[in-house]
XYZ file of C-alpha atoms in Angstrom:
416
model
C 80.625 -18.741 17.279
C 77.562 -18.812 19.895
C 77.639 -17.854 22.589
C 76.122 -19.449 25.950
C 72.444 -18.632 27.044
C 71.045 -18.054 30.297
C 67.651 -19.004 30.588
C 66.553 -16.669 33.583
C 63.056 -19.143 34.135
C 60.653 -20.660 32.480
C 57.679 -22.015 32.832
C 55.663 -25.232 30.498
C 51.278 -24.263 30.385
C 50.895 -26.936 28.308
C 53.991 -29.694 28.704
C 53.916 -30.563 24.451
C 56.784 -28.745 24.496
C 61.103 -30.425 24.821
C 62.144 -27.743 27.910
C 64.857 -28.430 26.270
C 64.352 -26.459 23.181
C 65.146 -23.435 24.323
C 68.799 -24.405 23.751
C 68.779 -23.975 20.588
C 67.350 -21.174 20.736
C 70.411 -18.688 20.729
C 72.759 -20.550 18.109
C 69.734 -20.116 15.561
C 69.909 -15.962 16.286
C 73.074 -16.079 15.752
C 72.832 -17.539 13.115
C 70.479 -15.906 10.970
C 71.930 -12.987 12.223
C 74.933 -13.753 10.906
C 73.800 -14.350 7.202
C 70.935 -11.050 6.739
C 68.692 -13.875 7.641
C 66.515 -13.002 10.984
C 62.798 -13.051 11.633
C 61.027 -12.474 14.085
C 59.821 -16.988 14.339
C 62.352 -19.010 14.485
C 61.724 -23.381 14.040
C 64.193 -26.123 15.235
C 62.377 -28.999 13.794
C 58.390 -28.919 14.520
C 59.173 -26.352 17.137
C 58.742 -22.229 16.601
C 60.570 -19.652 18.795
C 58.804 -15.904 18.447
C 60.077 -14.164 20.346
C 61.220 -10.339 20.981
C 64.437 -8.015 23.261
C 63.525 -6.075 26.153
C 67.223 -4.557 27.138
C 69.498 -6.826 27.189
C 66.656 -9.956 27.799
C 64.641 -12.458 24.969
C 61.141 -13.187 26.478
C 60.401 -16.691 23.859
C 57.452 -18.430 22.981
C 57.879 -22.398 21.874
C 54.930 -24.238 20.331
C 54.670 -26.821 18.032
C 51.097 -25.884 16.245
C 49.768 -23.396 14.202
C 49.256 -20.844 17.005
C 47.626 -17.408 16.374
C 51.062 -15.213 16.330
C 49.402 -11.360 16.488
C 47.913 -13.289 20.093
C 51.588 -14.789 21.640
C 53.318 -11.766 20.735
C 49.979 -8.587 22.479
C 50.768 -12.038 25.312
C 54.889 -11.137 24.637
C 54.813 -7.176 25.250
C 51.809 -7.686 28.395
C 54.705 -9.226 29.130
C 57.447 -6.622 29.638
C 54.489 -4.234 29.556
C 53.039 -5.477 33.342
C 56.776 -6.612 34.715
C 57.725 -2.718 34.015
C 54.493 -1.713 35.745
C 55.865 -4.253 39.003
C 59.869 -3.654 38.230
C 60.065 -0.084 36.996
C 63.164 -1.870 35.332
C 62.994 -4.997 33.177
C 66.189 -6.612 32.985
C 68.137 -9.578 33.979
C 68.854 -8.735 37.905
C 65.041 -7.808 38.244
C 63.845 -11.159 37.433
C 66.922 -12.748 39.422
C 66.001 -10.527 42.470
C 62.077 -12.052 42.321
C 61.278 -15.104 41.261
C 58.250 -16.004 42.991
C 56.640 -13.434 41.913
C 57.929 -13.261 38.508
C 56.579 -17.059 38.383
C 53.591 -15.901 40.509
C 52.861 -13.675 37.481
C 52.628 -16.080 35.157
C 51.002 -18.553 36.795
C 48.078 -16.176 36.398
C 49.091 -14.036 33.195
C 48.410 -17.688 31.502
C 46.427 -20.094 32.024
C 47.172 -23.682 29.725
C 48.402 -21.668 26.897
C 45.975 -18.806 27.861
C 45.598 -15.037 28.293
C 43.924 -14.959 31.530
C 43.882 -11.617 33.517
C 46.847 -9.415 31.790
C 45.925 -6.248 34.236
C 48.526 -4.821 36.392
C 46.219 -3.636 38.362
C 43.964 -5.607 38.966
C 46.797 -8.473 39.333
C 48.788 -5.865 41.838
C 45.364 -5.967 44.219
C 46.511 -9.910 44.828
C 50.533 -10.572 43.844
C 52.480 -8.167 45.503
C 56.425 -7.746 46.155
C 56.746 -8.281 49.355
C 56.181 -12.310 51.076
C 54.306 -12.128 53.869
C 51.952 -9.628 52.226
C 51.779 -12.574 49.758
C 49.872 -15.575 51.770
C 47.493 -13.163 53.131
C 46.413 -11.650 50.034
C 46.193 -14.695 48.373
C 43.375 -16.233 50.997
C 40.969 -13.708 48.812
C 41.356 -13.301 45.815
C 39.569 -9.598 44.662
C 36.198 -9.915 43.071
C 37.852 -8.422 39.459
C 38.797 -11.291 38.780
C 36.178 -13.454 39.286
C 33.666 -11.148 37.897
C 32.454 -9.706 34.153
C 34.239 -6.470 34.665
C 38.069 -7.865 35.547
C 39.499 -4.665 34.723
C 37.994 -2.383 37.505
C 37.958 -3.061 40.835
C 34.813 -2.525 43.569
C 34.818 0.253 46.247
C 36.405 3.064 44.274
C 35.630 6.249 46.230
C 36.916 10.365 44.905
C 35.806 12.978 46.342
C 35.433 14.640 43.196
C 34.437 13.183 40.113
C 35.655 13.203 36.577
C 36.886 11.911 33.288
C 39.856 13.481 31.333
C 39.640 12.906 27.692
C 42.711 12.937 25.193
C 41.551 13.026 21.494
C 45.414 12.664 19.721
C 46.446 12.451 16.045
C 49.342 11.320 14.542
C 49.927 12.946 10.498
C 51.733 11.326 8.822
C 53.419 12.646 5.910
C 55.646 11.589 3.271
C 57.405 13.689 0.272
C 59.329 13.962 -2.484
C 61.662 15.662 -4.103
C 59.242 17.559 -5.766
C 56.706 18.826 -3.463
C 54.160 16.262 -4.572
C 53.025 14.321 -0.689
C 53.745 10.607 -2.147
C 51.516 9.244 1.180
C 49.398 10.700 4.106
C 47.035 9.620 6.500
C 45.960 10.302 10.463
C 46.630 7.831 13.315
C 44.022 8.702 16.247
C 43.733 7.536 19.725
C 41.276 8.473 22.901
C 43.175 8.104 25.974
C 40.727 8.833 28.608
C 42.090 9.568 33.259
C 39.007 8.255 35.259
C 38.547 9.804 38.629
C 35.155 8.192 39.049
C 33.430 6.384 41.975
C 31.617 3.243 41.844
C 30.753 1.439 39.129
C 29.770 4.299 36.974
C 28.368 2.910 33.100
C 30.113 5.908 30.446
C 28.764 6.836 26.423
C 31.437 7.812 24.408
C 29.560 9.976 21.346
C 31.868 11.611 18.080
C 30.856 12.627 15.239
C 30.800 9.452 13.331
C 29.879 9.776 10.093
C 28.815 5.958 9.888
C 26.282 6.480 13.086
C 25.612 9.968 10.963
C 24.222 8.205 8.461
C 22.349 5.313 9.772
C 20.362 7.656 12.169
C 20.095 9.836 9.036
C 21.793 12.935 10.521
C 23.795 14.793 8.628
C 24.547 17.889 10.113
C 28.454 19.603 10.266
C 31.142 16.878 9.334
C 31.590 14.274 9.734
C 34.657 11.349 9.802
C 35.725 8.547 8.390
C 37.187 6.161 11.068
C 38.693 2.698 10.101
C 40.910 -0.142 11.911
C 38.834 0.541 15.028
C 40.452 -0.582 17.722
C 38.488 -0.643 21.643
C 40.422 -1.110 25.300
C 37.922 -4.359 26.264
C 36.025 -2.185 28.549
C 34.085 -1.417 24.982
C 31.056 -3.416 24.089
C 32.011 -3.909 20.674
C 28.448 -5.757 20.064
C 26.851 -2.474 21.166
C 29.185 -0.944 18.398
C 28.362 -3.639 15.968
C 24.607 -2.870 16.025
C 24.409 0.663 16.372
C 28.050 2.356 16.579
C 27.126 3.450 19.891
C 30.380 3.910 22.551
C 29.177 2.166 25.949
C 31.465 0.832 29.027
C 32.592 1.051 32.542
C 36.508 2.491 32.679
C 38.967 0.983 33.833
C 39.996 3.432 37.155
C 42.798 5.849 35.956
C 44.901 6.208 32.565
C 44.240 4.001 29.630
C 43.922 4.033 26.261
C 40.187 3.647 24.961
C 40.879 3.957 20.716
C 42.586 4.032 18.432
C 41.909 4.809 14.780
C 42.807 5.458 11.796
C 41.512 7.460 8.378
C 43.109 6.718 5.643
C 42.662 11.270 3.794
C 44.874 13.495 1.435
C 46.434 15.461 5.067
C 47.275 18.751 4.134
C 51.429 18.896 5.154
C 50.763 21.378 8.539
C 54.080 22.416 8.673
C 55.747 22.659 4.552
C 59.286 23.014 4.124
C 62.063 24.224 0.906
C 65.035 23.396 1.023
C 68.030 24.199 -1.320
C 71.466 21.818 0.075
C 74.264 23.210 -2.539
C 77.610 20.838 -2.064
C 80.917 22.038 -3.547
C 83.112 19.408 -3.432
C 86.203 19.698 -1.720
C 85.055 22.787 0.658
C 81.581 23.303 1.522
C 77.356 22.863 1.951
C 75.395 25.375 1.668
C 71.869 25.341 3.606
C 68.484 26.762 3.133
C 65.825 25.349 4.517
C 61.853 27.258 5.054
C 59.552 26.293 7.228
C 56.162 27.662 6.747
C 53.742 26.647 8.801
C 50.232 25.755 6.682
C 47.602 25.979 10.069
C 45.152 28.452 11.367
C 46.084 31.637 12.304
C 44.734 31.245 15.669
C 47.077 27.736 16.429
C 50.512 27.440 17.567
C 52.441 24.596 17.553
C 55.397 24.196 20.145
C 58.727 22.602 20.191
C 59.223 22.855 16.612
C 61.720 20.569 15.546
C 62.443 20.505 11.888
C 66.093 17.862 11.390
C 68.462 18.375 8.444
C 71.017 15.289 6.753
C 74.176 16.704 6.793
C 77.350 15.068 4.872
C 79.375 12.970 7.699
C 82.688 14.334 7.237
C 81.400 17.994 7.472
C 82.801 20.453 9.995
C 83.171 24.061 11.010
C 79.419 25.087 11.338
C 78.251 28.232 11.164
C 73.998 29.148 11.614
C 71.472 32.206 10.860
C 67.911 31.711 11.792
C 64.979 34.477 11.589
C 63.573 32.779 14.130
C 64.231 28.984 16.887
C 67.810 27.924 17.370
C 69.899 25.328 15.256
C 72.585 23.016 16.348
C 75.083 20.566 14.652
C 74.534 16.761 15.969
C 77.920 15.683 14.324
C 76.775 11.086 15.983
C 73.550 11.716 13.763
C 74.826 13.674 11.257
C 71.603 16.598 11.056
C 71.376 19.655 12.029
C 68.701 20.420 14.223
C 66.912 23.532 13.377
C 64.718 24.423 17.715
C 61.662 26.771 17.083
C 59.035 27.047 20.452
C 56.073 28.403 19.455
C 55.568 28.197 15.120
C 52.220 30.208 15.268
C 50.193 29.647 11.755
C 50.863 31.172 9.041
C 54.187 32.064 9.977
C 56.997 31.469 8.050
C 61.449 31.040 9.225
C 64.504 31.133 7.347
C 68.248 29.016 8.323
C 70.551 29.181 6.735
C 73.413 26.997 7.720
C 76.511 26.747 6.443
C 79.570 23.369 6.868
C 83.643 23.592 6.044
C 83.929 19.376 3.691
C 87.361 18.612 3.172
C 89.952 18.154 0.767
C 89.300 14.157 0.373
C 86.313 13.276 -0.533
C 84.220 10.661 1.038
C 84.235 7.281 -0.881
C 81.653 5.583 0.531
C 78.600 7.050 -0.798
C 75.841 8.017 1.164
C 71.631 7.622 0.594
C 70.213 10.207 1.007
C 68.276 10.614 4.310
C 64.376 12.974 4.027
C 64.006 16.021 6.633
C 62.045 15.132 9.053
C 59.330 16.645 10.892
C 58.716 16.759 14.946
C 56.104 19.459 16.512
C 53.027 19.932 18.145
C 49.368 21.279 17.961
C 47.751 21.395 21.046
C 43.449 22.664 20.306
C 43.440 21.408 17.343
C 42.502 18.447 14.690
C 43.410 17.520 11.432
C 40.338 15.227 10.762
C 38.117 17.763 12.881
C 36.761 14.170 14.751
C 34.838 15.803 18.290
C 33.529 14.566 20.689
C 30.337 15.395 20.968
C 28.818 14.410 24.542
C 30.075 12.115 27.146
C 27.668 10.625 28.858
C 28.269 9.293 32.833
C 25.046 7.537 34.586
C 26.331 5.853 38.311
C 23.777 4.608 40.309
C 24.322 6.451 43.116
C 23.012 9.337 40.841
C 26.147 12.308 41.770
C 27.362 14.023 38.667
C 30.721 13.997 36.812
C 32.603 16.334 34.876
C 34.686 15.823 31.544
C 36.562 17.276 29.952
C 38.070 17.453 26.801
C 41.622 17.931 25.450
C 42.694 17.086 21.505
C 46.328 17.666 20.037
C 47.753 16.900 16.738
C 51.830 15.653 16.563
C 54.153 14.607 14.042
C 54.413 11.270 13.466
C 55.887 9.763 10.612
C 57.171 13.329 8.444
C 59.049 12.896 6.065
C 60.057 15.604 3.547
C 62.745 14.254 0.994
C 65.413 15.903 -0.872
C 67.624 16.164 -4.421
C 70.433 16.301 -2.401
């Protein structure tokens, strides 16, 4: 049985795919789902459907060529981002209530199959949600659409010129049941909140190992960044020639760059666990957490998530700090520690009853996972050496830097 699909809105940019082809999408999707073979690209004859799901909507792109899939998916996710900026919630109702605006946006976001202006801040300058304003706004297209700096408007003014730089590193760690680190890496992101007047030129300096080698400097700690991705504002040719990160920033909040550091990471919060299961009787859990980072640093909002059997009941807890609670819908104990200083050790004990009748279902062995955030600290040792701000009016601007390390995919496997 195939469910009926309602096509809310569509736009045929090139006219090389029949509009009726979309009728094949939902039956194909359902068929693949039933067979357990669901994948992000579905094909019917020579037509390929690339799709994503957001709440109760499917956003589908069709092509009959060997298109660049990465570009198509980036565009679909950008659609979600732009529509969410406009309508707060992207769902069936918000599309139906804003047909005119959605069509206007679809025409500006892409032209003849090529992405165009995808920055919602710029789009909001000339596509508004009020029909009357729409006509007035359309008569004067902002210069941002026609000039080289499409991500920033002219004439921005602030009383106080500042830029806030957040260096956020997420640690991914997988530890096996014997306590050996199987895999680890650091995924970093440099985010900006720019409150600068005019059209400032910014230059960011990091302790980049390649840069130091190019310039013959070898002072202090340096980092080797891989998989570096930049916001479109960064001059790539300049970075590739001399590793200078120079750019005219977007106004407000943006992600300037992301990177990966492929290095052996010592788990910052080490977990030792003893989980004893007494058949038809009880489960005894003991978890020890140790902060393996500098004593002057503090991890905030730490959550240690310990899996328990799905048929466990009657929980009892004892903790040396923080509090533990049973979350039956997720079959886990969540031990929360608001403030966890470096070098400290804490203990949590849990006791659960088990029913006298054994649960026949074979359960997997989910790992213990840990969530945390450590401010004023980076594992890699990356540093913002300088942020130069140059603007033709010559104003003085203040750069502020904040470092944060947080858990990414942080798993420790157990024997039970």
